[in-house]
Amino acid sequence: RRPFVFIGAIFIGIGLLLISNAEDIGKYMGDTNDVHTRAIPLAILGFFILDLANNTVQGPCRALLVDIAPPSQQGLGSSLICVMLGIGNMAGYFVGSLQLLKVVPFMKTQVRALFTLSVIVLAVCVGLTLFLIKEPTWPFTERQNPIKRLWRGIKNMPVPISRLCIVQVFSWMAWFSFLPYITDWVGEHICGGNPK
């Protein structure tokens, strides 16, 4: 599970940095202040990388809890994960309301400062998790190609579960395709709008 957490964390950082720097990268690639034909796809790509990588980190972390905690403490552990996620969400909203550019003016934008701070906090938390948690090793009875195993699992999946997976994939695709457009960040920093 640790490699998935580590690689997922790297891609979360890439996604965050890509989103927060999409406008500047787009300008470097030829965008103007009025036309953002390169910045918009970069921001969307960064968002999808962020979403996929976030799930890549959270899933193994939850499974790590099941591997490490005794059954009597797993319910408490799952509750603590949910509480920490809630606290993290509130802290993120709070830090987003601060004027970070007064502290780090070299970042040039509030979004870049916030996302860079997020990458630092993520690196510290994931680093502590990977360093302090000792994962149990499980003996493998047979060596199989993980892609073939995954494909066999998908192919042999019961029909109701496969229907659920299809609904889940398309509902999350729809939600995360819509989500960036409800924030003023996309309107201001990617599309060049002025909320005033």
Short mmCIF file of C-alpha atoms in Angstrom, two decimals:
data_model
loop_
_atom_site.label_atom_id
_atom_site.label_comp_id
_atom_site.label_asym_id
_atom_site.label_seq_id
_atom_site.Cartn_x
_atom_site.Cartn_y
_atom_site.Cartn_z
CA ARG A 1 0.00 0.00 0.00
CA ARG A 2 2.89 2.35 0.68
CA PRO A 3 3.97 2.68 -2.97
CA PHE A 4 0.41 3.65 -3.91
CA VAL A 5 0.29 6.27 -1.16
CA PHE A 6 3.71 7.64 -2.14
CA ILE A 7 3.07 7.77 -5.89
CA GLY A 8 -0.46 9.10 -5.35
CA ALA A 9 0.92 11.89 -3.17
CA ILE A 10 3.40 12.84 -5.90
CA PHE A 11 0.56 13.07 -8.41
CA ILE A 12 -1.57 15.10 -6.00
CA GLY A 13 1.32 17.56 -5.84
CA ILE A 14 1.58 17.60 -9.64
CA GLY A 15 -2.16 18.18 -9.97
CA LEU A 16 -2.15 21.02 -7.42
CA LEU A 17 0.85 22.71 -9.00
CA LEU A 18 -0.57 22.29 -12.49
CA ILE A 19 -3.91 23.83 -11.50
CA SER A 20 -2.36 26.76 -9.64
CA ASN A 21 0.11 27.51 -12.44
CA ALA A 22 -2.13 26.79 -15.44
CA GLU A 23 -2.53 30.46 -16.32
CA ASP A 24 1.22 31.14 -16.31
CA ILE A 25 2.04 27.93 -18.19
CA GLY A 26 -0.65 28.84 -20.73
CA LYS A 27 0.90 32.29 -21.21
CA TYR A 28 4.31 30.68 -21.64
CA MET A 29 2.79 28.46 -24.34
CA GLY A 30 1.20 31.41 -26.18
CA ASP A 31 -2.00 32.38 -24.35
CA THR A 32 -2.84 36.05 -23.98
CA ASN A 33 -4.71 37.91 -21.24
CA ASP A 34 -7.94 37.46 -23.22
CA VAL A 35 -7.46 34.01 -24.75
CA HIS A 36 -6.79 30.98 -22.53
CA THR A 37 -6.90 28.08 -25.01
CA ARG A 38 -3.94 26.34 -23.38
CA ALA A 39 -4.53 27.24 -19.73
CA ILE A 40 -8.05 25.80 -19.61
CA PRO A 41 -7.08 22.26 -20.73
CA LEU A 42 -4.08 22.38 -18.38
CA ALA A 43 -6.30 23.30 -15.42
CA ILE A 44 -8.79 20.56 -16.33
CA LEU A 45 -5.97 18.02 -16.69
CA GLY A 46 -4.58 19.11 -13.32
CA PHE A 47 -8.00 18.70 -11.75
CA PHE A 48 -8.43 15.17 -13.11
CA ILE A 49 -4.91 14.22 -12.00
CA LEU A 50 -5.72 15.62 -8.55
CA ASP A 51 -8.99 13.72 -8.30
CA LEU A 52 -7.54 10.37 -9.39
CA ALA A 53 -4.45 10.74 -7.22
CA ASN A 54 -6.52 11.75 -4.21
CA ASN A 55 -8.45 8.49 -4.44
CA THR A 56 -5.16 6.63 -4.97
CA VAL A 57 -3.94 7.95 -1.61
CA GLN A 58 -7.14 7.73 0.42
CA GLY A 59 -8.06 4.15 -0.51
CA PRO A 60 -4.77 2.56 0.60
CA CYS A 61 -4.72 4.71 3.75
CA ARG A 62 -8.12 3.37 4.74
CA ALA A 63 -7.01 -0.18 3.90
CA LEU A 64 -3.85 0.36 5.94
CA LEU A 65 -6.07 1.06 8.94
CA VAL A 66 -7.73 -2.33 8.48
CA ASP A 67 -4.33 -4.02 8.18
CA ILE A 68 -2.89 -2.43 11.31
CA ALA A 69 -5.71 -1.86 13.80
CA PRO A 70 -7.25 -4.79 15.65
CA PRO A 71 -10.89 -5.48 14.70
CA SER A 72 -12.15 -3.95 17.95
CA GLN A 73 -10.55 -0.58 17.05
CA GLN A 74 -11.33 -0.43 13.32
CA GLY A 75 -14.66 1.34 13.80
CA LEU A 76 -12.96 3.98 15.94
CA GLY A 77 -10.17 4.30 13.39
CA SER A 78 -12.64 4.83 10.53
CA SER A 79 -14.45 7.44 12.60
CA LEU A 80 -11.17 9.22 13.30
CA ILE A 81 -10.33 9.26 9.59
CA CYS A 82 -13.70 10.91 8.88
CA VAL A 83 -13.19 13.44 11.68
CA MET A 84 -9.70 14.28 10.38
CA LEU A 85 -11.07 14.71 6.85
CA GLY A 86 -13.69 17.11 8.19
CA ILE A 87 -11.11 19.07 10.19
CA GLY A 88 -8.85 19.18 7.14
CA ASN A 89 -11.71 20.52 4.99
CA MET A 90 -12.51 23.23 7.53
CA ALA A 91 -8.83 24.14 7.90
CA GLY A 92 -8.54 24.36 4.11
CA TYR A 93 -11.49 26.73 3.89
CA PHE A 94 -10.10 28.80 6.78
CA VAL A 95 -6.61 29.06 5.29
CA GLY A 96 -8.20 29.94 1.95
CA SER A 97 -9.83 32.94 3.59
CA LEU A 98 -6.50 34.31 4.81
CA GLN A 99 -4.46 36.79 2.80
CA LEU A 100 -1.48 34.51 2.21
CA LEU A 101 0.16 36.93 -0.20
CA LYS A 102 1.01 39.19 2.74
CA VAL A 103 3.12 36.35 4.15
CA VAL A 104 4.49 34.94 0.86
CA PRO A 105 4.30 37.75 -1.72
CA PHE A 106 6.69 35.96 -4.08
CA MET A 107 3.90 33.45 -4.88
CA LYS A 108 2.11 36.20 -6.85
CA THR A 109 -1.40 34.71 -6.51
CA GLN A 110 -3.51 33.59 -3.58
CA VAL A 111 -4.32 30.30 -5.29
CA ARG A 112 -0.66 29.48 -5.92
CA ALA A 113 0.20 30.24 -2.28
CA LEU A 114 -2.68 28.11 -1.00
CA PHE A 115 -1.94 25.17 -3.29
CA THR A 116 1.79 25.28 -2.51
CA LEU A 117 0.99 25.24 1.21
CA SER A 118 -1.28 22.25 0.53
CA VAL A 119 1.57 20.41 -1.20
CA ILE A 120 3.85 21.07 1.79
CA VAL A 121 1.25 19.87 4.32
CA LEU A 122 0.56 16.80 2.16
CA ALA A 123 4.28 15.97 1.93
CA VAL A 124 4.68 16.22 5.72
CA CYS A 125 1.59 14.11 6.48
CA VAL A 126 2.33 11.42 3.90
CA GLY A 127 6.00 11.39 4.92
CA LEU A 128 5.06 10.84 8.56
CA THR A 129 2.60 8.10 7.61
CA LEU A 130 5.10 6.25 5.44
CA PHE A 131 7.89 6.63 7.99
CA LEU A 132 5.98 5.78 11.18
CA ILE A 133 3.51 3.09 10.08
CA LYS A 134 4.93 -0.38 9.79
CA GLU A 135 2.89 -2.26 7.24
CA PRO A 136 2.48 -6.02 7.73
CA THR A 137 3.88 -8.18 4.97
CA TRP A 138 1.66 -10.81 3.43
CA PRO A 139 3.13 -13.93 1.85
CA PHE A 140 2.24 -14.41 -1.81
CA THR A 141 1.25 -17.93 -2.70
CA GLU A 142 1.56 -17.26 -6.43
CA ARG A 143 3.03 -14.46 -8.49
CA GLN A 144 0.49 -12.98 -10.90
CA ASN A 145 0.54 -10.06 -13.23
CA PRO A 146 -1.51 -7.37 -11.43
CA ILE A 147 -3.03 -6.15 -14.71
CA LYS A 148 -4.21 -9.66 -15.57
CA ARG A 149 -5.56 -10.09 -12.04
CA LEU A 150 -7.43 -6.79 -12.29
CA TRP A 151 -8.83 -7.71 -15.70
CA ARG A 152 -9.94 -11.13 -14.43
CA GLY A 153 -11.65 -9.45 -11.45
CA ILE A 154 -13.50 -7.03 -13.75
CA LYS A 155 -14.46 -9.80 -16.17
CA ASN A 156 -15.80 -12.07 -13.40
CA MET A 157 -17.59 -9.31 -11.49
CA PRO A 158 -21.26 -10.01 -10.72
CA VAL A 159 -23.64 -8.07 -12.99
CA PRO A 160 -25.22 -5.93 -10.21
CA ILE A 161 -21.75 -4.84 -9.01
CA SER A 162 -20.63 -3.99 -12.56
CA ARG A 163 -23.77 -1.88 -13.05
CA LEU A 164 -22.99 -0.07 -9.80
CA CYS A 165 -19.44 0.57 -10.98
CA ILE A 166 -20.65 2.00 -14.29
CA VAL A 167 -23.12 4.31 -12.53
CA GLN A 168 -20.40 5.36 -10.08
CA VAL A 169 -17.89 6.14 -12.85
CA PHE A 170 -20.29 8.30 -14.84
CA SER A 171 -21.76 10.08 -11.82
CA TRP A 172 -18.30 11.01 -10.54
CA MET A 173 -17.20 12.06 -14.02
CA ALA A 174 -20.25 14.31 -14.26
CA TRP A 175 -19.76 15.75 -10.78
CA PHE A 176 -16.06 16.47 -11.19
CA SER A 177 -16.56 17.90 -14.68
CA PHE A 178 -19.09 20.32 -13.21
CA LEU A 179 -17.34 21.14 -9.94
CA PRO A 180 -14.59 23.46 -11.23
CA TYR A 181 -17.12 25.74 -12.88
CA ILE A 182 -18.94 26.53 -9.65
CA THR A 183 -15.93 28.34 -8.23
CA ASP A 184 -14.94 31.86 -9.04
CA TRP A 185 -11.34 30.72 -9.37
CA VAL A 186 -11.94 29.29 -12.84
CA GLY A 187 -13.83 32.43 -13.85
CA GLU A 188 -11.13 34.78 -12.56
CA HIS A 189 -7.86 33.00 -13.16
CA ILE A 190 -8.51 30.77 -16.14
CA CYS A 191 -11.20 32.63 -18.09
CA GLY A 192 -9.94 36.10 -17.14
CA GLY A 193 -13.24 37.31 -15.68
CA ASN A 194 -13.69 40.13 -13.18
CA PRO A 195 -16.22 39.52 -10.37
CA LYS A 196 -16.48 43.24 -9.70
#
